[in-house]
Amino acid sequence: MTENSENEVSESQIAVHWREEEYFDPPPAFTAQANANDPAILERFSEDKFPDCFTEYADMLAWDQKWDTVLDTSNAPFWKWFGGGKLNACYNCVDRHAAANPDKTAVIWVPELEEDETVRISYGELLRQVNEFAAMLRDFAGLDTGDRVTLHMPMVPQAIVTMLACARIGIVHSQVFGGFSGNACGTRIADSGSRVLITMDGYFRAGSITDHKVKADEAVAEAARQGQEVDKVLVWRRHQGEYASATPMADGRDFFVDEHIGDYAGQVVEPVSQPSEAPLFLMYTSGTTGRPKGAQHSTGGYLAYVTGTSKYYQDIHPDDVYWCLADIGWITGHSYIVYGPLSLGTTTVIYEGVPNYPDAGRPWRIAEELGVNIFHTSPTSIRMLRKVGPDEPAKYNYHFKTMTTVGEPIEPEVWRWYYHSVGKDKAAITDTWWQTETGGFLGSTLPGLQPMKPGSCGPGALGIYPVIYDEDRNEIPKGIGRAGNICIRNPWPGIMQTVWGQPERFLDVYYRKYNSDPESKDWHDWPYFAGDGALEADDGYFRILGRIDDVINVAGHRLGTKELESAALTVPEVAEAAAVPVIDDIRGRMVEMYISLKPGFSAGPEMEGKVTKAIEVEIGKIARPKNVWIVPDMPKTRSGKIMRRVIASVSNFTDVGDVTTLANPEVVEGIKHQVQSAKVARGDTPRELSQTELAEIQAFGNE
Ligand code: PRX
C-alpha cells in the first residue's frame, strides 16, 4: 500500500471503537444431536495432526482406490490432496445412496409460482435422470472426460442433473450464475474453452417468466468474438414440450433436451473413476483485473472437504431437510446445495424464485410445508426479509435446528433478528466465512460446541489455521484490536488447484505476497492470502471486515471494479470510468459509477442510461449501478490515477480527507456539490457509518 499512514489511522480508529458482542451458547437440544458434539474433535484436528486430520473427511467418501499420499507439496503451492486415490463424485452423491435408499428424497424443487406443484426427486430417480443425461452428453454432444462445458442454468433440478451428469463422466462443468448477462457467459465460455453450452429457455422470477435463451445467443456470439466456437447449445425447457422464449432456435446448433433425451431412456453410463486431483469444475470469480478467474476445483480434495464441513458445520444428518437459498450458479450452491449435502445422502431443497414472492411469508411457508430444519442464506436476504416482514416468521410453525449466514459481514442487530425471530431462539447459527477459491468454509463456529458471537464468524474451521499479517508479514497478535490481512497458514483439501489457464495469476494473487522462498516445498512457507481485512479477538474469533482489493461485494456477489469500468468504457462517448461502493442497508454495498465524457458530448439522463445498459449487457443486472454520476473531471493523483477513495467518500458523505496532493484538487468540491445535492434532493442520505465501514470507504482503491 502506498498510503500506509492513512490505513494506520483507520486501524487505530477500529481499535478505539471495537466493541465485543455477547456470546450465545449453542442450544442444548441442538448439541445433544449434533454430529460434532464431543470436544475430542478439536483435538483430532489440532495443528500437530495436520495434514492427516483431513483423512477423516476423505473417509466419508467411497473411493475406488485409496490414496497413498494425504498431501503432496512437491509442486508447492499447487497442492495435491489424496494423491493416488481414485473416485467418482457423481457416484458419491447419487449411486451409493440410490443403492442403499432408492426412495429417499434427494432433491425437492419449489417452483416460484405457489400454485405450481413442488417436485420431489428420489435418489433412485435422480440416478436415472443423471444416467440418461450423461449418455446424451457423451453420445449426442460428443463430450468426454476432461472436456469443459459451460452451464448457464437457473434454479431448477435440471441444473443439478446436468452437474452430476458431467461429474459422472469427468467433464469439467463451468457454471455461470443465471443472472449474468450473455456477454459475461460468453467470456467464460471462451476462457474455459467450452464448445457446448447448456441452458434453459426461461424461468420464473418475481412472478413472470424471463427469456433466458436469448442470453445463449449473445453468449455464443461473444465467445466466437473471443475465438471460441460453440457447436452445440442444449436447451432444457421449463415446461416440457413448450418453448418459453421468443428467441429462435439456431438450426443445427440449438437442441431441446426433451426432444432427444428419450433416445437415451434407461441407459446406464458407468461412473468414470477419476484421479483425486482431476478437476471437477471451474467457478469464475472477479479479481482486480478485468479477466475473470476460473477457480479450478479438484475431485477428491474438494468433495472430501465439502462433505466433512457439511456434516460438522451444517450438521447434516441423512434425515434432515436442508434448504440453502443461494444460487446453484455460485460456489455456495455447488458446495452446500449440491455436492456436500448430496454426498451425505440428505434431502436438499431448491427454490426457483425470489424469497419475497409473492409475499414476505414465502420462505417460512416453504419451511413449514417441507419440514425444513436447516436453513442457509446470506445477510442480504436476511436484511431484506427483516425489512419487508419482520413479524412473518412468528406466523409459521417450522423449526430450524441450525441456520447459516454467508457471503458478507452480518451486522450484529441483523444477526440478532435472525437468531430471535427466524430461529425462534432455538437454532444454532453458523456465520461461515469463505470464498469461491476455498471450496468450503474457512472460519465458523462448530455449532454444537462453540458459542456464537454476532458479527464474528468464529475461529478457523477444523484443520484451518488463520493468521493476520500486516503489510510487512508481521503477525498481528490477537486481542489488540488491530486489523490486517487474513491468511491461512496451511493448505486444506478444498482449496482450488489453480486459476484455469493462468497459473501465474494463481501464484501472484494468492501466494506471492507472503511467500518468503519461491523454491520452498514446505507448506509453512506458503500462507494463503485471502484478500480480506480482518481482526482477531482475544478468544480467537475472527471478524471479517471485507475485501481489501478492488472488489465490491454487492449482496454477496463479488464485482470487480475493473470489470465494471471496462463495461462502462464500451459506451463510445465515455472517456473515463470509476466504480466505487456505496453503503446500502439491504445489499451491504451497491455500485456507483463516476464517468467523464469525451469532448463534445453532454451529460444527461440518456447518457447515464447508456452506462447502466452497458453494465447490464456486459455483466448482468446484479451489477446495475445505484447511480451514474457524469462529472466534468475525475480527481487524480499527479501520476494520473483516479482517486477512488475520494469519490467513494463523496458518494458516502464521509470526509474526503487530504486532497491537496492531487493533481486537480479543485474538482473535488464541484463533484461533492453535484453528487451530494442530488442525493439530498432524492432523500438518499446515508445513516451514520460504523468505524469499519468508514475505514473501508476511506481506503477504497488504495494500493
Ligand atoms: O469478503 C469475503 C466475503 O465474500 C468474499 C468471498 O466471496 P465469494 O468468493 O463470492 O464467495 C461467497 C460465498 C463464500 C470473501 O472474501 N465473505 C464471505 N463470507 C463472509 C464474508 N464476509 C464476512 N463474513 C462472511 N461470513
Coordinates of C-alpha atoms and ligand atoms in Angstrom, one line a residue, residues 285 330-332 405-410 431-437 457 530-532 544 546-547 553 556-558, ligand 1:
T285 CA -14.9 -15.1 -9.9
W330 CA -22.3 -19.7 -7.2
I331 CA -19.8 -21.6 -5.1
T332 CA -22.2 -21.8 -2.2
T405 CA -25.2 -16.9 7.1
V406 CA -22.7 -16.5 4.3
G407 CA -21.2 -14.1 1.8
E408 CA -20.8 -10.8 3.6
P409 CA -20.3 -9.5 7.1
I410 CA -23.5 -9.5 9.1
D431 CA -21.6 -17.4 10.2
T432 CA -19.4 -19.1 7.6
W433 CA -16.6 -17.1 6.1
W434 CA -15.0 -18.5 2.9
Q435 CA -14.6 -17.8 -0.8
T436 CA -15.1 -19.2 -4.3
E437 CA -11.4 -20.1 -4.2
C457 CA -17.5 -15.8 12.0
A530 CA -7.4 -14.3 1.2
G531 CA -7.8 -10.7 0.2
D532 CA -9.9 -9.8 3.2
I544 CA -14.1 -10.2 8.7
G546 CA -14.4 -7.2 3.8
R547 CA -12.3 -7.1 0.6
N553 CA -19.4 -7.1 -2.6
G556 CA -22.8 -11.2 -1.5
H557 CA -21.7 -11.1 -5.2
R558 CA -18.2 -10.1 -6.0
Ligands
PRX1 O1 -15.1 -10.7 1.6 C1 -15.4 -12.0 2.0 C2 -16.9 -12.2 1.8 O2 -17.1 -12.7 0.5 C3 -15.9 -12.9 -0.2 C4 -15.9 -14.1 -1.0 O3 -16.9 -14.0 -2.0 P1 -17.2 -15.2 -2.9 O4 -16.0 -15.8 -3.5 O5 -18.2 -14.7 -3.9 O6 -17.8 -16.3 -2.0 C5 -19.0 -16.1 -1.4 C6 -19.5 -17.3 -0.7 C7 -18.5 -18.0 0.1 C8 -14.9 -13.0 1.0 O7 -13.6 -12.7 0.5 N1 -17.5 -13.1 2.8 C9 -17.9 -14.4 2.5 N2 -18.4 -14.9 3.7 C10 -18.3 -14.0 4.6 C11 -17.8 -12.8 4.1 N3 -17.5 -11.7 4.8 C12 -17.9 -11.8 6.1 N4 -18.5 -12.8 6.7 C13 -18.7 -13.9 6.0 N5 -19.3 -15.0 6.6

